[in-house]
N, CA, C and O atoms as CSV, one atom per row, in Angstrom:
chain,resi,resn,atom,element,x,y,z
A,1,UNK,N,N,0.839,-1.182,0.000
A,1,UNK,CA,C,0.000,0.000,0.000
A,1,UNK,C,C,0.886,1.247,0.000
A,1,UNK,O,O,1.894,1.259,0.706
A,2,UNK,N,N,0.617,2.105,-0.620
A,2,UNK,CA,C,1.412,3.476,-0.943
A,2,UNK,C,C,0.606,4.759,0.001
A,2,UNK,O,O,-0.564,5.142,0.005
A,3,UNK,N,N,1.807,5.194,0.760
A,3,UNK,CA,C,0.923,6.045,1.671
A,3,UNK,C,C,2.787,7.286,1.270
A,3,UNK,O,O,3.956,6.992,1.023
A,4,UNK,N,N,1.897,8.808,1.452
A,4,UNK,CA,C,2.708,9.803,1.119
A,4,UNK,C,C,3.200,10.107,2.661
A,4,UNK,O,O,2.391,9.831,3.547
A,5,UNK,N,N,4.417,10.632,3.020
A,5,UNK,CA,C,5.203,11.477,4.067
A,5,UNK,C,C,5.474,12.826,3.432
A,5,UNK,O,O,5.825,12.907,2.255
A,6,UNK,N,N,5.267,14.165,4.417
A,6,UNK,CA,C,5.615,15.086,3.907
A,6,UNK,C,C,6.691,15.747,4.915
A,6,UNK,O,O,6.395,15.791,6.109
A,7,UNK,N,N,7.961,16.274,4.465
A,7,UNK,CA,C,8.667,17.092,5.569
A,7,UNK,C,C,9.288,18.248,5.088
A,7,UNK,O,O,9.466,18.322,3.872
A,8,UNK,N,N,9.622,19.091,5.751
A,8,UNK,CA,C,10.037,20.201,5.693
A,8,UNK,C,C,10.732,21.235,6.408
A,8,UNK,O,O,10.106,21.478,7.439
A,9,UNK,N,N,11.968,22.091,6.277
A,9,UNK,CA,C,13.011,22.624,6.891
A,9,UNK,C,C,13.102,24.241,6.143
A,9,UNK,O,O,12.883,24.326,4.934
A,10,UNK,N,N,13.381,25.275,6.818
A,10,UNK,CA,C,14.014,26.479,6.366
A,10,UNK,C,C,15.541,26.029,6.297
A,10,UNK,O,O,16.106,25.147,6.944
A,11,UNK,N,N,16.058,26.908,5.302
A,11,UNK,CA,C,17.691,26.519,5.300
A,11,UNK,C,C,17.934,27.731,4.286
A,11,UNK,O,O,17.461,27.817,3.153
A,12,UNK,N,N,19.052,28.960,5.142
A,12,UNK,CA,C,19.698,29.872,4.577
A,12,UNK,C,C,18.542,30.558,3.678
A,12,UNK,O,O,18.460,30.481,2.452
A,13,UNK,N,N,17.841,31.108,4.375
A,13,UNK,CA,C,16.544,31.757,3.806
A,13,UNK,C,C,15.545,31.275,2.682
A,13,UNK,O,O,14.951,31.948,1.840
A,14,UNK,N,N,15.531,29.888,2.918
A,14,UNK,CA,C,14.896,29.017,1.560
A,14,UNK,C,C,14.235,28.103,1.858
A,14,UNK,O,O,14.828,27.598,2.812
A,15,UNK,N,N,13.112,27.380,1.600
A,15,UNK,CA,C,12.024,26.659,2.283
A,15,UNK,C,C,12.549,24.973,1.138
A,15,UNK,O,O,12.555,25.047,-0.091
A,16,UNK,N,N,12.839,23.949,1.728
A,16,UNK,CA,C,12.962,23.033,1.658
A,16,UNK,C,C,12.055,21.933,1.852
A,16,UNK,O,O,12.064,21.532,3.016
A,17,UNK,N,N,11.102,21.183,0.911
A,17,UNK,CA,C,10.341,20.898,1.169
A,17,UNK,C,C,10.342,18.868,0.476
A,17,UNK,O,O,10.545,18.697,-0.726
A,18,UNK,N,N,10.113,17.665,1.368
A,18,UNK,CA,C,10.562,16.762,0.624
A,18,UNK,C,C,8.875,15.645,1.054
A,18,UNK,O,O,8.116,15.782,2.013
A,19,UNK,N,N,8.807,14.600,-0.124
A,19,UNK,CA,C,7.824,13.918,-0.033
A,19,UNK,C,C,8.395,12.499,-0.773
A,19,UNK,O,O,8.837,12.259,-1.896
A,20,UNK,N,N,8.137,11.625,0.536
A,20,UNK,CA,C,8.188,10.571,0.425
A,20,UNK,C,C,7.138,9.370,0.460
A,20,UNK,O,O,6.531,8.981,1.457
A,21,UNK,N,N,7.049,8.846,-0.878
A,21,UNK,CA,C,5.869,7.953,-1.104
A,21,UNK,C,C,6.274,6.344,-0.869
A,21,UNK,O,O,7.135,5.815,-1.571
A,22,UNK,N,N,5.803,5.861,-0.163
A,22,UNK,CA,C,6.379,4.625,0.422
A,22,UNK,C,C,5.793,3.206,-0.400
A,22,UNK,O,O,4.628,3.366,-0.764
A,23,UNK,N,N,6.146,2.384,-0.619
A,23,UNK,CA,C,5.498,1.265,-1.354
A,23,UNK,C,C,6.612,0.652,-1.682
A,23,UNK,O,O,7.762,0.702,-1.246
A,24,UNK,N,N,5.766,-0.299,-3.043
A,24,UNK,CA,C,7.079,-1.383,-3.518
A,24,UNK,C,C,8.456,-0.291,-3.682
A,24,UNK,O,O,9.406,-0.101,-2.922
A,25,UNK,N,N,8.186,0.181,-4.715
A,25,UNK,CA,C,8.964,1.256,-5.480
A,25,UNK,C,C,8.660,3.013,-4.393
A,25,UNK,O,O,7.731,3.815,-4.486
A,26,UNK,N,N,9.667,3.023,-3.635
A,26,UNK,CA,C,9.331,3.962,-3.018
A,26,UNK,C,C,9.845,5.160,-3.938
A,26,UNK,O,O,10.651,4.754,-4.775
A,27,UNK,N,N,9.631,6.318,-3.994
A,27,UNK,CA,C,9.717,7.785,-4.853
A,27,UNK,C,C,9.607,8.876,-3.645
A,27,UNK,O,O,8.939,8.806,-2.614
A,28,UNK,N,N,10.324,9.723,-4.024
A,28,UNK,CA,C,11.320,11.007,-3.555
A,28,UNK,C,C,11.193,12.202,-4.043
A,28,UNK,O,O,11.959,12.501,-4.959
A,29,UNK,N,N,10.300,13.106,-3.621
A,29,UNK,CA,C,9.936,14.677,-4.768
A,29,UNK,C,C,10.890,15.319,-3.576
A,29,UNK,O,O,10.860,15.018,-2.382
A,30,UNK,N,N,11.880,16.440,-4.332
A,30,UNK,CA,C,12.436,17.914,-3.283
A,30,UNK,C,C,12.106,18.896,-3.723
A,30,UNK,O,O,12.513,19.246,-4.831
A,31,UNK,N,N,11.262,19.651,-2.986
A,31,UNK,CA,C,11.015,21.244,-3.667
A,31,UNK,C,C,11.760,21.687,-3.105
A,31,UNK,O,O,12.417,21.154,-2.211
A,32,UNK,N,N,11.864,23.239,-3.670
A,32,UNK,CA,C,12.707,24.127,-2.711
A,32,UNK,C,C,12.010,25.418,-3.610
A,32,UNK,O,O,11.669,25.469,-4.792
A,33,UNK,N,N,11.953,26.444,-2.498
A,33,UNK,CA,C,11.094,27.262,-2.515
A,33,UNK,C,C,9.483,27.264,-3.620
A,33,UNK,O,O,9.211,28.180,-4.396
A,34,UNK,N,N,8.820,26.301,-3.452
A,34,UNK,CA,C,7.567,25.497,-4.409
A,34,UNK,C,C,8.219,25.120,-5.764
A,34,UNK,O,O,7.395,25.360,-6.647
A,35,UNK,N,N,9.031,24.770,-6.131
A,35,UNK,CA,C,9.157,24.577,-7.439
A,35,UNK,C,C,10.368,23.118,-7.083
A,35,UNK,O,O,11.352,23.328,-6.373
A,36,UNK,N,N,10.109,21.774,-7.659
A,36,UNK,CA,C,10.784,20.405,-8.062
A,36,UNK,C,C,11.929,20.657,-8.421
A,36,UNK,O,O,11.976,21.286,-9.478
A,37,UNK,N,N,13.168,20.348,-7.826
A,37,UNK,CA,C,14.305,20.317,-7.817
A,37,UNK,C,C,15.312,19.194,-7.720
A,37,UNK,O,O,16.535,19.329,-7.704
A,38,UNK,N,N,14.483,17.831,-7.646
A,38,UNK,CA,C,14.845,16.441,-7.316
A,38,UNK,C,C,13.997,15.316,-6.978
A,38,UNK,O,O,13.245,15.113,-6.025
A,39,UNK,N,N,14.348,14.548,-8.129
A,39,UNK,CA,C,12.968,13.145,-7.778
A,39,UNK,C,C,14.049,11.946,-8.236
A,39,UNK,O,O,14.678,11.844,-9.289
A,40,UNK,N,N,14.031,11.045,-7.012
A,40,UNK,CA,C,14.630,9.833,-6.987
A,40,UNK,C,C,13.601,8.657,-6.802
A,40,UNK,O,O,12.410,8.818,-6.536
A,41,UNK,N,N,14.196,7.529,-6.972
A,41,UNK,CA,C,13.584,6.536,-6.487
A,41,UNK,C,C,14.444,5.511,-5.727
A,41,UNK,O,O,15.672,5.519,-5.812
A,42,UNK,N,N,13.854,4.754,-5.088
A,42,UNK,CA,C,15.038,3.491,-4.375
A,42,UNK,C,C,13.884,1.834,-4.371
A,42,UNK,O,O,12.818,1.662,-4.962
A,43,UNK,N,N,14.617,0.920,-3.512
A,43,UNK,CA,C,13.796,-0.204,-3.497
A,43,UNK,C,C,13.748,-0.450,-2.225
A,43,UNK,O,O,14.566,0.261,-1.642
A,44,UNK,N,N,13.211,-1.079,-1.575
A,44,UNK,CA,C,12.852,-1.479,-0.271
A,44,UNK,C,C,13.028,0.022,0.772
A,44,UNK,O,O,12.612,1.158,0.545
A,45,UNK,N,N,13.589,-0.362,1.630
A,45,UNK,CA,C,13.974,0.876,2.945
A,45,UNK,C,C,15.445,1.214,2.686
A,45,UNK,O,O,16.111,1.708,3.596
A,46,UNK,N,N,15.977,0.972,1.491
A,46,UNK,CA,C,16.833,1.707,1.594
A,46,UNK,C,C,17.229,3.421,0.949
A,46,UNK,O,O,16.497,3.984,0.135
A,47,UNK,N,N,18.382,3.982,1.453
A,47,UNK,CA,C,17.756,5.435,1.689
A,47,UNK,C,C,18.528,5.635,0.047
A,47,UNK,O,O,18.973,4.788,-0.729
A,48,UNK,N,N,18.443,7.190,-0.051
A,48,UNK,CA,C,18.432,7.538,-1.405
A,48,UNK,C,C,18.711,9.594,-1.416
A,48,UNK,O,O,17.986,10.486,-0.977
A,49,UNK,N,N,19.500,9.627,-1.827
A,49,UNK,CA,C,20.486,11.076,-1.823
A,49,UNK,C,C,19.828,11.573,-2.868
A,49,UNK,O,O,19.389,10.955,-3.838
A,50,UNK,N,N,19.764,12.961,-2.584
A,50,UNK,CA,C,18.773,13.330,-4.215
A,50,UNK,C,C,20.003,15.413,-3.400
A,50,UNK,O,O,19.871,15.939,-2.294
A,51,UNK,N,N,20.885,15.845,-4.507
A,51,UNK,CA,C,21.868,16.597,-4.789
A,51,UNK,C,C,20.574,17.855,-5.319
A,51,UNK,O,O,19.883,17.727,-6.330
A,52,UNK,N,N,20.500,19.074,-4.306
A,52,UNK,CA,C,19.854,19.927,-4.776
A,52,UNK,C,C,20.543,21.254,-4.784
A,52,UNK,O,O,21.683,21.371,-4.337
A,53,UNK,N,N,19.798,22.364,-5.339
A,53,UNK,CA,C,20.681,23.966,-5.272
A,53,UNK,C,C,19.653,24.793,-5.032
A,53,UNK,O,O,18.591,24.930,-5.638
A,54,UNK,N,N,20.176,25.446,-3.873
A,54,UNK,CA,C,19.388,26.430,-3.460
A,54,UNK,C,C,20.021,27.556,-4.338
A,54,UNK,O,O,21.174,27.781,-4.703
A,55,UNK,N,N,18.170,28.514,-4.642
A,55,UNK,CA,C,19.009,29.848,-5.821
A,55,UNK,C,C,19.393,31.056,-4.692
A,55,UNK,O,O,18.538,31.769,-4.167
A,56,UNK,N,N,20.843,31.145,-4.424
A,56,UNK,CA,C,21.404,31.990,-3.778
A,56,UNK,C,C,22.477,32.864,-4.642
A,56,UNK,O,O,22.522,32.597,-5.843
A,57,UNK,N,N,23.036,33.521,-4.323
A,57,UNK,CA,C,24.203,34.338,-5.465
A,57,UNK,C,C,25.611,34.280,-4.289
A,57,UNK,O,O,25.761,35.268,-3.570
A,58,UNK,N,N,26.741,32.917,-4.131
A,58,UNK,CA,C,26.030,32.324,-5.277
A,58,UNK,C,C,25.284,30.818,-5.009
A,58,UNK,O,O,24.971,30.450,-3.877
A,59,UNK,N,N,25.085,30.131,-6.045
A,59,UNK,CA,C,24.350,29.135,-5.223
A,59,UNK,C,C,24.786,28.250,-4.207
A,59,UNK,O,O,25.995,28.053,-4.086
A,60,UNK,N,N,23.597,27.426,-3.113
A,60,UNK,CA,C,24.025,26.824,-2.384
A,60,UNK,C,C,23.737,25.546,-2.742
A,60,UNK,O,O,22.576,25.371,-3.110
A,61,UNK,N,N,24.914,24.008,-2.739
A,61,UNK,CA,C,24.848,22.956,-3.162
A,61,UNK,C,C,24.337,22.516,-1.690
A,61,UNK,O,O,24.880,22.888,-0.650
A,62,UNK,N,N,23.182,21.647,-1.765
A,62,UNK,CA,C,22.575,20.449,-0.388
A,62,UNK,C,C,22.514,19.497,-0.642
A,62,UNK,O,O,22.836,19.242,-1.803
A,63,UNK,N,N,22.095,18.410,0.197
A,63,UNK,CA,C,21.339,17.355,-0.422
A,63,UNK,C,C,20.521,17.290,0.457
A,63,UNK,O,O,20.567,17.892,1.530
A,64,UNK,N,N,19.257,16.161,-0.113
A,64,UNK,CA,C,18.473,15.875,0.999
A,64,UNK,C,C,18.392,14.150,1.275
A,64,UNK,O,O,18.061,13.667,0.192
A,65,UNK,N,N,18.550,13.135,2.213
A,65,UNK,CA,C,18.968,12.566,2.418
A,65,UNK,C,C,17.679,11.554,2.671
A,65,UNK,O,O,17.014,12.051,3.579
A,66,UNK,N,N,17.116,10.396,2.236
A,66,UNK,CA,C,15.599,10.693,2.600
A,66,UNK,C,C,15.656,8.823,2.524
A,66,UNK,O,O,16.067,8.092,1.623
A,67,UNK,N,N,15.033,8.480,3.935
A,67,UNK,CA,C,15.001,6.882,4.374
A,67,UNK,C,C,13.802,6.485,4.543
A,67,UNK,O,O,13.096,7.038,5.386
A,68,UNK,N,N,13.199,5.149,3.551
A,68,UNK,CA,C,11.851,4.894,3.331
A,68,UNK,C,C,11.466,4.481,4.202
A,68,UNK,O,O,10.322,4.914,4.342
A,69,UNK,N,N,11.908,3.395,5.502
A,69,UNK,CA,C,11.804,2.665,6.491
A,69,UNK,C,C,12.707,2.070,7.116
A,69,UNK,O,O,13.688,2.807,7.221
A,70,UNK,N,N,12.875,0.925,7.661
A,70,UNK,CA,C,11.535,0.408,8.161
A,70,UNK,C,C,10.435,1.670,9.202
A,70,UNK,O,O,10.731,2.575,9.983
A,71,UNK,N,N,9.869,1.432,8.982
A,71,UNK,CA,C,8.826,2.243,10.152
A,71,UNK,C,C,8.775,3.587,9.225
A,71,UNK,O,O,9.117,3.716,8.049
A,72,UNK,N,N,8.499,4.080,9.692
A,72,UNK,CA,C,8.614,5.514,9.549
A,72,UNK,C,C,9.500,6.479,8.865
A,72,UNK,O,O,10.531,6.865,9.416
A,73,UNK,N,N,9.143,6.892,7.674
A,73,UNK,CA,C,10.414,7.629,6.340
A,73,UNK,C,C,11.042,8.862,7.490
A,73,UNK,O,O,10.450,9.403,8.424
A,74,UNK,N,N,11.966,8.981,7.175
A,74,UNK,CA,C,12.448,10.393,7.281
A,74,UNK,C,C,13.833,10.934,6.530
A,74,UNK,O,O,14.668,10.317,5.870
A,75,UNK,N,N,13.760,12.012,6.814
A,75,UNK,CA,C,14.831,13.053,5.522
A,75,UNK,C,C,15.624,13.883,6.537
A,75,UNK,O,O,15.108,14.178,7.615
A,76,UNK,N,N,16.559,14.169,6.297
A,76,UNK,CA,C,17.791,14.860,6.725
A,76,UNK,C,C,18.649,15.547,5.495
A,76,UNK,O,O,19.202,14.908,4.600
A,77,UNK,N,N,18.644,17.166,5.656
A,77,UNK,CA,C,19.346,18.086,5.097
A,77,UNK,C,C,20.364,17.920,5.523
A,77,UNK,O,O,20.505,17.895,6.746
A,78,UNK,N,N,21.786,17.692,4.385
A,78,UNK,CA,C,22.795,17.799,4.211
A,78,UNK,C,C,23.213,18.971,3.911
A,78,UNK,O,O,22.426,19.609,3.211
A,79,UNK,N,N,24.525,19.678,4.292
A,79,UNK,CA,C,24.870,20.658,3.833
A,79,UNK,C,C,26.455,20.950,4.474
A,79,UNK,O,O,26.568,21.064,5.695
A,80,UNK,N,N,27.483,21.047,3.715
A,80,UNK,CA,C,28.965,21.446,4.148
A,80,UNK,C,C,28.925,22.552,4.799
A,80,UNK,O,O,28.462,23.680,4.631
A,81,UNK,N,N,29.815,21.695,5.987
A,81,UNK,CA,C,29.773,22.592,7.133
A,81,UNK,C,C,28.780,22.726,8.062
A,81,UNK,O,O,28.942,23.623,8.890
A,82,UNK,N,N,27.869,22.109,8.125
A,82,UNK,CA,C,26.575,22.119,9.177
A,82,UNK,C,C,26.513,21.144,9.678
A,82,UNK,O,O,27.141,20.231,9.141
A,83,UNK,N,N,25.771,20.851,10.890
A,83,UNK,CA,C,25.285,19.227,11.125
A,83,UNK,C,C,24.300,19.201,10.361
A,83,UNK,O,O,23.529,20.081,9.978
A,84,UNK,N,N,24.385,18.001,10.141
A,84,UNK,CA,C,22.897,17.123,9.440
A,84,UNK,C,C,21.620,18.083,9.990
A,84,UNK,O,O,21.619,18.647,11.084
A,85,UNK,N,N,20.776,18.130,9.217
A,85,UNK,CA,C,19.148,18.893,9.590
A,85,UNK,C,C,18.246,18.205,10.047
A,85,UNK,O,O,17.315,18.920,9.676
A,86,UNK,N,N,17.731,17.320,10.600
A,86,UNK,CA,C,16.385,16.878,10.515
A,86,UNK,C,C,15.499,17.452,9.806
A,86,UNK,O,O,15.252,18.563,10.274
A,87,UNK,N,N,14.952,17.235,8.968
A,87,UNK,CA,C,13.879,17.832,8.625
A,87,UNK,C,C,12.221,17.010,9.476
A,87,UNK,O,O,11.987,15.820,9.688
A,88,UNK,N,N,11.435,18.149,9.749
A,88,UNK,CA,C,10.548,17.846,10.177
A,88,UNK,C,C,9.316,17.350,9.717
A,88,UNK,O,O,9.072,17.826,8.608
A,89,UNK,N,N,8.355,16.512,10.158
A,89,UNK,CA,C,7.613,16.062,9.228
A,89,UNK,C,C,6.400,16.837,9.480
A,89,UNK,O,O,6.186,17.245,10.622
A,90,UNK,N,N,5.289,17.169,8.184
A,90,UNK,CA,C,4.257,17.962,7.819
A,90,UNK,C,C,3.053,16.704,7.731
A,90,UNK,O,O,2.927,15.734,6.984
A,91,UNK,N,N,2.401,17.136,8.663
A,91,UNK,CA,C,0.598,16.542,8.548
A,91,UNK,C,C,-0.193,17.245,6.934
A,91,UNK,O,O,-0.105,18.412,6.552
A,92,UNK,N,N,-0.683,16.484,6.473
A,92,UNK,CA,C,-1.626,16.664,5.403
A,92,UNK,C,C,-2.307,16.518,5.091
A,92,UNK,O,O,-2.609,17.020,4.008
């Protein structure tokens, strides 16, 4: 059964936004500031790196880091020089 996760983080004045659809074939959307910037896929619970750019001058390279299971997906913002982000998860 395919059920959606939604999460989301501010980072360096930019709204980061990731959705994880869980199933056979789990799938990976990253917005960043409303507009698709990265769509992966993986197989089972394992996790899956999706390389994004925030539009800064000049830009900023992230990733978002995003684990289907077991249990419960979650995503973590990458970024040089920071700790890892949690990103938080969004009710929908």
């Amino acid at each position: 059964m395919r059920r959606r996760h939604h999460f989301h983080i501010e980072y360096a004045g930019h709204s980061v936004s990731a959705t994880v659809q869980t199933g056979r074939t789990p799938v990976v959307e990253v917005l960043v500031d409303g507009k698709e910037t990265g769509h992966g896929t993986t197989r089972g619970d394992q996790a899956v790196t999706l390389e994004v750019e925030l539009p800064s001058d000049p830009p900023i390279q992230v990733s978002v880091r995003a684990t289907p299971g077991p249990g419960t997906p979650q995503c973590v913002l990458l970024a040089d020089g920071v700790e890892d982000q949690v990103m938080a998860p969004r009710p929908f």
